[in-house]
Amino acid sequence: MQATRILAVRHGETAWNVDGRIQGHLDIALSDVGRAQAHRLGRALAEREPLALIVSSDLARARETARIVADATGAPLRTTTALRERCFGDLQGQRFAEIEASWPEQAERWRRREPDWAPPGAGGESLLQFRERVRQAVQALAAENMGNHIALFTHGGVLDVLYRLATGLGLQDARSWQIGNTAVNRLLWTPDSGLSLVGWADTTHLEDESLDERFS
């Protein structure tokens, strides 16, 4: 049976990642560290991973990461709003401690990962809504690219959903897996089985200093 191979990658680091601020749909740029991570990833993939297509969230932090990798690999790039991070409405731009202080009830419902709780404010998505958006988007991209090797550049929340979909874990199960900036996560999709997990959180490209030497 034919399958679609998927590399799912979180964007490079941003200053807000370091500061612990909720980004959601806010359009935050990469930091210098994030750009360096993206260049390392691009160099690694150019040597090891021929890609038929790169699809990115349209938000700048994912789009710039994907563009750097596309330039390095020569793979075509397109963007979509469907791979955006979960929208956190009025909570975007806040640190969790600030949310606890200003919206203690909302913070507790978020902490409990209530599937039907949506953050207050315009566009706030519940986990159920978010999971369905991600599931539909990735299924459509995988079916459209049957038999190919594609890369998806997206966000931490999206990757959390993909891991749960691939392993059968529920939305409220505690997370025990890492979602690092520019870590490579490998999935397989078939029409019969949907997503399955191949490998997760590969960061060898961030440790391989010879990549800088070979491409300097």
Short mmCIF file of C-alpha atoms in Angstrom, two decimals, residues 7 18 35 46 86 88 96 135 148-150 162-163 169 186:
data_model
loop_
_atom_site.label_atom_id
_atom_site.label_comp_id
_atom_site.label_asym_id
_atom_site.label_seq_id
_atom_site.Cartn_x
_atom_site.Cartn_y
_atom_site.Cartn_z
CA LEU A 7 8.57 15.39 8.30
CA VAL A 18 12.51 32.22 25.51
CA ARG A 35 17.44 31.49 12.05
CA ALA A 46 19.75 19.05 1.73
CA ARG A 86 -3.99 27.12 18.21
CA PHE A 88 -5.64 31.60 22.31
CA PHE A 96 1.07 31.68 32.04
CA ARG A 135 -6.42 16.38 11.46
CA ASN A 148 5.80 11.36 -1.71
CA HIS A 149 8.02 12.70 1.06
CA ILE A 150 6.77 16.07 2.34
CA LEU A 162 -0.01 15.10 15.54
CA TYR A 163 1.78 13.01 18.16
CA LEU A 169 -3.34 9.24 22.98
CA ARG A 186 8.77 11.58 11.32
#
